[in-house]
XYZ file of C-alpha atoms in Angstrom:
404
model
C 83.837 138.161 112.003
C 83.263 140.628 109.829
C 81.372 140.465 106.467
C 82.380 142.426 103.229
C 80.119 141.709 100.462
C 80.806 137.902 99.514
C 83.906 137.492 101.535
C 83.845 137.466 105.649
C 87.256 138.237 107.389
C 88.436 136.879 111.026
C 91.437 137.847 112.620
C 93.697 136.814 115.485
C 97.068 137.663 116.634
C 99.609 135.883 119.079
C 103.017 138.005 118.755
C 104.844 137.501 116.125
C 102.086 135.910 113.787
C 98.676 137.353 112.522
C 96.110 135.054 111.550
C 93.163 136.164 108.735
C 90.606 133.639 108.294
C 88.707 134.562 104.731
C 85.235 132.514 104.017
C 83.040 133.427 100.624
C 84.355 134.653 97.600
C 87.165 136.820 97.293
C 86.259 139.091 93.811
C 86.487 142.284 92.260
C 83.816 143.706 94.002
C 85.258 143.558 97.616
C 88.966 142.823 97.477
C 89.443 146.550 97.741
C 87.880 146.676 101.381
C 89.254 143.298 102.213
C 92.859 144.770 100.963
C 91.943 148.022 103.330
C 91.010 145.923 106.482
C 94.085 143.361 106.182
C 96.924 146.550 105.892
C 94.923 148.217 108.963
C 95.008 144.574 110.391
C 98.921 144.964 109.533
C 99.400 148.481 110.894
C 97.418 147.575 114.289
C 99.777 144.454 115.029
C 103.064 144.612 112.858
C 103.377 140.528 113.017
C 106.388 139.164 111.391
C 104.440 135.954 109.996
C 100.870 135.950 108.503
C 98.965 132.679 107.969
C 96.063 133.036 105.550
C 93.220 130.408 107.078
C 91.391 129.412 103.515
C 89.229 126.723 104.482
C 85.837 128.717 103.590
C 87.481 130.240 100.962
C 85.527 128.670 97.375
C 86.947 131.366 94.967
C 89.458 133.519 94.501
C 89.292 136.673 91.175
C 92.471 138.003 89.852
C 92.167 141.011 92.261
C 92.344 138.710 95.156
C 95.135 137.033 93.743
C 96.763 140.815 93.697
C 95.625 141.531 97.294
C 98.160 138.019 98.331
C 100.782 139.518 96.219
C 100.577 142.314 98.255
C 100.477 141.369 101.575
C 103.012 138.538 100.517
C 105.473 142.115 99.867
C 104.294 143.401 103.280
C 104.807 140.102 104.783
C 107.416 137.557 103.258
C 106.741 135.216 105.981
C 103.230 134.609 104.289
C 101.663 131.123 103.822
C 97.938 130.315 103.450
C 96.399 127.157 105.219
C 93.424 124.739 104.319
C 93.439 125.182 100.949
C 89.928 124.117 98.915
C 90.734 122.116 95.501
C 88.890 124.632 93.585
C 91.359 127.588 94.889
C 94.410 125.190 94.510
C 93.444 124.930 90.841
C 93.146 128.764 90.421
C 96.472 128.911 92.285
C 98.646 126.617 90.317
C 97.345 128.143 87.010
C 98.015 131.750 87.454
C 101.353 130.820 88.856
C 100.746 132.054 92.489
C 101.510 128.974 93.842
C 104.786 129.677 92.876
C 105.344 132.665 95.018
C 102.598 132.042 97.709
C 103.695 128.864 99.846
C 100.571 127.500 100.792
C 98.913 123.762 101.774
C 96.121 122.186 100.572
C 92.927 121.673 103.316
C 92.513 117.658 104.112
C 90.349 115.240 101.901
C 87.607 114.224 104.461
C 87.109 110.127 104.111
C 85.096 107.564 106.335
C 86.027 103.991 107.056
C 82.411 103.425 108.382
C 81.759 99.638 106.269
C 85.089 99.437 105.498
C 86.897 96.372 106.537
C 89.955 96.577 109.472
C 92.837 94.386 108.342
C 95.692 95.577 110.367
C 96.069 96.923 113.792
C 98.876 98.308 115.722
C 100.486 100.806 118.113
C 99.718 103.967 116.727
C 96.781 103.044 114.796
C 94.846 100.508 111.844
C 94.984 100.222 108.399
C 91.361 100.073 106.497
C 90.668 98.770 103.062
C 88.698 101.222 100.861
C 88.550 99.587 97.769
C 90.068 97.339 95.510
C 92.708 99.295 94.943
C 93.975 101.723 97.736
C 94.194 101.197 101.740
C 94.274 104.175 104.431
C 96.603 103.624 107.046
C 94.418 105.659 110.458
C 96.449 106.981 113.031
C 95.406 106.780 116.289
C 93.392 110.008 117.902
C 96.333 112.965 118.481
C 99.071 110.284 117.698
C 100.687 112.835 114.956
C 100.308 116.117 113.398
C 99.337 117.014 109.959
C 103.194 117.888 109.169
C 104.570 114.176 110.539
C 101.985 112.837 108.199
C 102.810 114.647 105.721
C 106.621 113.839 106.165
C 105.851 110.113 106.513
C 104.551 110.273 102.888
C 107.252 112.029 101.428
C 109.650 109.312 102.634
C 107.203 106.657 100.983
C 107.389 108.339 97.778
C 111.445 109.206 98.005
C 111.793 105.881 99.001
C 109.949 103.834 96.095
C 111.821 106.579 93.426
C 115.202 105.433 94.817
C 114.304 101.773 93.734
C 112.685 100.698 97.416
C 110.011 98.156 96.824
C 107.630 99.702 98.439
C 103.919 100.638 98.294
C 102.635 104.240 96.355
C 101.642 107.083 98.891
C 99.184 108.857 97.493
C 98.039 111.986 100.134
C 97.114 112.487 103.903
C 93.685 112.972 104.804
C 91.298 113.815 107.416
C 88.719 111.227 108.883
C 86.154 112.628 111.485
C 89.337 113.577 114.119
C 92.086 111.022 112.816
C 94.432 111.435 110.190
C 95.167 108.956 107.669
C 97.561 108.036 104.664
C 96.495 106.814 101.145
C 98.601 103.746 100.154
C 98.280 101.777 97.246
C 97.151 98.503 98.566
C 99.697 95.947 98.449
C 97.684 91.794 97.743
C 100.744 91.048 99.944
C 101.137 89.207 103.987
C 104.364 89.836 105.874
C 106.799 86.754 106.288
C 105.585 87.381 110.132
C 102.051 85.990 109.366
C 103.963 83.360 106.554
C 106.113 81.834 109.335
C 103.058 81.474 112.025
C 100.815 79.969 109.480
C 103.548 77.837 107.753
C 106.806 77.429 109.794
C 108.472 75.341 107.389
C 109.176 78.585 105.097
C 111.267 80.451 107.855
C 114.318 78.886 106.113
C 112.887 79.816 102.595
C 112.134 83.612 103.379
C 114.860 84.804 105.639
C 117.532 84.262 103.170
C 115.563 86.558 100.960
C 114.890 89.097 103.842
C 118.700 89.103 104.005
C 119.146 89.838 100.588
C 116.824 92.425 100.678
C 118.755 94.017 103.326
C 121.598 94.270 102.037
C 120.424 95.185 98.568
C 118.826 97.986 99.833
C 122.289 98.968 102.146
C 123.928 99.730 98.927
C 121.522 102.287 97.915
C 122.406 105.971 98.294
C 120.143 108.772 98.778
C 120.746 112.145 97.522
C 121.845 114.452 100.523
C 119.039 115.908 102.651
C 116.468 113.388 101.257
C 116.306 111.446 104.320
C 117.388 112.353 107.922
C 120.594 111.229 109.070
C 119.298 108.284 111.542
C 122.009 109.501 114.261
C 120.468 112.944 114.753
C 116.621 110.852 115.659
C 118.652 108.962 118.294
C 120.201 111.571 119.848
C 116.573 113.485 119.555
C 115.228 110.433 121.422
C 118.012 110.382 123.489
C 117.253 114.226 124.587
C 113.605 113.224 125.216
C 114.483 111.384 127.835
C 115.513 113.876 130.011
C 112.673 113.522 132.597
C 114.093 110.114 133.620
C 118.296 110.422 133.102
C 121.177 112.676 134.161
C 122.840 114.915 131.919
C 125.889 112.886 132.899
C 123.952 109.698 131.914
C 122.158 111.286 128.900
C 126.077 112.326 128.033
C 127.237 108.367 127.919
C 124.009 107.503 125.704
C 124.967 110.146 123.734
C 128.801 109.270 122.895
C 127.518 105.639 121.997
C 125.159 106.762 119.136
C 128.210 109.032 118.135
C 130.781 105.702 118.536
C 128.485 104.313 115.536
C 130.456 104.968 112.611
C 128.898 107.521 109.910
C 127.089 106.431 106.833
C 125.250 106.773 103.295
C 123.301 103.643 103.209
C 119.228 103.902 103.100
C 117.906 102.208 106.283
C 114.427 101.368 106.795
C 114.689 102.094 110.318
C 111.799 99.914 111.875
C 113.263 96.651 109.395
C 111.082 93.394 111.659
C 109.607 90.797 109.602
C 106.393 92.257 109.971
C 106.990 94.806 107.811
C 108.689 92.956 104.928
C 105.707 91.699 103.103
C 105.803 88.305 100.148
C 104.310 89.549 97.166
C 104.605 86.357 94.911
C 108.338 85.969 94.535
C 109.039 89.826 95.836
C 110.014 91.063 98.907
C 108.121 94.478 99.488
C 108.463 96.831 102.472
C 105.505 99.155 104.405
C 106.179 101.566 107.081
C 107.996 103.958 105.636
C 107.794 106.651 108.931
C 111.408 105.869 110.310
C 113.620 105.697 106.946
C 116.504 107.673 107.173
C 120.195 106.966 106.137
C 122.860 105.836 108.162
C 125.722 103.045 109.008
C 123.388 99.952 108.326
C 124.312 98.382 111.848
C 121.217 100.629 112.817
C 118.787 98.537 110.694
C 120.199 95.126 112.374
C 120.599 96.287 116.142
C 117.212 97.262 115.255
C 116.191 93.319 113.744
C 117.908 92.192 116.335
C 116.516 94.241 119.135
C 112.510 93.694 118.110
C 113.652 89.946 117.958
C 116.445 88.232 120.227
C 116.645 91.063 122.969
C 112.396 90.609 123.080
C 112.540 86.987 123.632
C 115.327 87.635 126.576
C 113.577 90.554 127.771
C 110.249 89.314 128.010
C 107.971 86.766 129.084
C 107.342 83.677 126.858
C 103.639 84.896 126.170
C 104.849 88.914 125.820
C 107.021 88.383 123.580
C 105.162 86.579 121.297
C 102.132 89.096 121.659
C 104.383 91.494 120.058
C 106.954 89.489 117.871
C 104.193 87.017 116.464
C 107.074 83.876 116.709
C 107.687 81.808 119.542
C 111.571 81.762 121.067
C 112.991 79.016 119.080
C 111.836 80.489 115.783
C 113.159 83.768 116.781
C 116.352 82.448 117.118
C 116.411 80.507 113.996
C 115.040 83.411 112.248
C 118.592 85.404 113.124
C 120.984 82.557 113.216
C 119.968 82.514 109.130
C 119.428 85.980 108.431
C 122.946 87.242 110.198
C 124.736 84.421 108.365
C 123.169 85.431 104.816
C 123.697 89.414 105.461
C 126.884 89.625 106.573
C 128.695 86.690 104.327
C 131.882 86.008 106.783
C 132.581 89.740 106.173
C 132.233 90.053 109.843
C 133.330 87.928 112.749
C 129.111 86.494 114.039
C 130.499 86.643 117.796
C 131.575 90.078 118.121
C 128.805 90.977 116.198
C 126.083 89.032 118.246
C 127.887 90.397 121.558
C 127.644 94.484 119.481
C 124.432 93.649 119.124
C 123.424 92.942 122.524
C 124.967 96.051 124.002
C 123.857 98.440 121.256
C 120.122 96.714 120.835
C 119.837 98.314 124.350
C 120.353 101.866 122.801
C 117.448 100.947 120.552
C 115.313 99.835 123.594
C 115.725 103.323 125.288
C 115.127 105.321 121.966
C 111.474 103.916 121.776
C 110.186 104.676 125.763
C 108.379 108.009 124.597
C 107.016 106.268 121.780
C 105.403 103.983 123.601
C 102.593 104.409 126.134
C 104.431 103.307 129.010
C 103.526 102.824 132.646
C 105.305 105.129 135.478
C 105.988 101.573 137.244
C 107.330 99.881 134.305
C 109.380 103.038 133.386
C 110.493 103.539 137.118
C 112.124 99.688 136.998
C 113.577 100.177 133.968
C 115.415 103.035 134.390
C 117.316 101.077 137.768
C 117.987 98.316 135.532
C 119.918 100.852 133.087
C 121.101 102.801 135.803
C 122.574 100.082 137.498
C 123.218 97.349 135.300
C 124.000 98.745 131.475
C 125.320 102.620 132.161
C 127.727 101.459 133.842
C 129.193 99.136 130.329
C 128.688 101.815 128.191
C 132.063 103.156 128.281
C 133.669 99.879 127.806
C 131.307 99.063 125.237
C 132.423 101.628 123.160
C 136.267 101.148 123.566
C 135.759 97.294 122.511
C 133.705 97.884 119.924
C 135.657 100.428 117.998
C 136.934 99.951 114.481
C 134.235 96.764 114.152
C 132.222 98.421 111.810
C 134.861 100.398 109.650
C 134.485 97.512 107.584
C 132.051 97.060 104.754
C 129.744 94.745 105.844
């Protein structure tokens, strides 16, 4: 490190990008001899990116806004990291932040006192205060960037009309990421049904209607991810455990899906549908994409029926909260009130059965999985549903050209 006045400089390179790390006070005073160091940092190296490292950084004069317009001419492929508030401000009103891309460093936050009232796979969801909730991810679980991308959807989501809770910003805690929500006085019809079974046949019509209310909606293009490019990413993950030759066959069934514009939730179980008074709201925004909206109900009917197949008695309702009868209630009402008789129920239940399976494999690198579990599984594919694919697809054709 190397100290210039009120500003210290640190530098790294790994071909193609050079990374300065500035701590102090960038002024008048020494942003010549900064601006001399960083062009002999430029001449030594010749990097094609540069990533400014700002998290010491507490001020920033006029002339070290000039020295960034500089090196952003040297280097186009300049963005600054770890941004302080106090710099953001001075960025956004002199209009840098314009022509410097650049992200803001991490509001740190503590849960310590701070009461636990959700828990799941990749992480919990703390109350704060009366008014917002974080949603912790669990340690290495996602990057700064996922996080960051799960919040966008939130917000594109609730401006396209989605009922669904605020996202305010991703933050740091000790660590473990988290997301600001506003906090929703809500509980999902999951926890409804177990505490009060009698309502299953008041609330699944509604989660139906929901559904399809929020089918009709259409995103602007590139807003969301088209939901058949993350299956055939998750299809590609699994790589380690299939063939080419049977990654191929997974492949053609995602692409025997026909195409769509509909917003889909993409992770649409009851226990993310939450009763606000007489309103349906949804949470768990991290999987919305667009798409045919079969993928949103192979994907009810996967975390649902296929569980209570799959599964043990006890397993399954671990994970799906409802025992098998209510389960099967549960989609016996909500197919009927979706689809209206705009779809034969038996060819759909049977599509849904083969294609739920697609949804299984998507989720085995999401999961922490055991090498024994994942070892039996992948026979029981190889030997019993790879084999149907093909015939699958050529019976299933021209089903869902249909509105449904």
């Amino acid at each position: 490190m190397e100290k210039i006045g009120a500003v210290s400089i640190e530098s790294s390179f790994a071909a193609p990008e050079l990374r300065i790390a500035l701590s102090g006070q960038l002024r008048a005073d020494n942003a010549p001899e900064t601006e001399a160091k960083i062009m002999a940092l430029l001449t030594a190296n010749r990097p094609s990116a540069v990533t400014v490292d700002a998290a010491g950084l507490k001020y920033i004069s006029s002339s070290g806004l000039r020295l960034l317009l500089i090196l952003k001419k040297k280097c186009p492929a300049l963005q600054m990291i770890n941004v302080s508030g106090d710099v953001d401000e001075i960025l956004r009103q002199t209009g840098i932040d314009k022509l410097v891309p650049y992200k803001r460093a991490l509001r740190e936050i503590s849960v310590e006192g701070c009461p636990c009232i959700g828990r799941g796979q990749n992480g919990e969801v703390y109350r704060l205060d009366r008014d917002m909730i974080v949603k912790l991810y669990a340690p290495n679980a996602i990057t700064v960037d996922s996080a960051e991308r799960e919040r966008q959807k939130a917000q594109a989501a609730f401006l396209l009309g989605v009922p669904t809770a605020i996202s305010y910003e991703v933050v740091s805690c000790g660590e473990r990421l988290g997301l600001i929500f506003e906090l929703v006085d809500a509980k999902s019809i999951r926890e409804i049904v177990i505490a009060d079974p009698s309502r299953l046949e008041e609330l699944v019509p509604k989660w139906a209607a929901l559904a399809r209310n929020l089918h009709r909606l259409a995103p602007a293009p590139d807003t969301f991810p088209e939901m058949s490019g993350i299956y055939h990413s998750r299809i590609d993950a699994l790589d380690d455990l299939f063939t080419p030759p049977e990654l191929a066959l997974l492949h053609n069934m995602v692409d025997s899906l026909p195409p769509g514009n509909s917003f889909l939730h993409g992770d649409f179980h009851q226990g993310n549908v939450m009763v606000q008074g007489d309103e349906l709201l949804l949470i768990d925004m991290a999987d919305a994409a667009v798409g045919h909206p079969f993928y949103d109900i192979m994907g009810i009917y996967m975390l649902g029926v296929r569980l209570v197949q799959k599964l043990p008695p006890a397993m399954s309702k671990e994970i799906g909260g409802w025992d098998a009868p209510t389960v099967y209630r549960a989609w016996e009402i909500f197919r009927q009130h979706y689809f209206q008789d705009s779809i034969d129920l038996r060819d759909l239940e049977d599509m849904a059965t083969a294609y739920s399976e697609l949804r299984y494999l998507t989720f085995w690198k999401i999961f922490s999985l055991t090498d024994e579990f994942l070892r039996n599984e992948v026979q029981r594919i190889r030997e019993d549903f790879l084999p149907q694919v093909e015939g699958y697809i050529q019976r299933f054709r021209g089903l869902l050209q249909q509105e449904i």
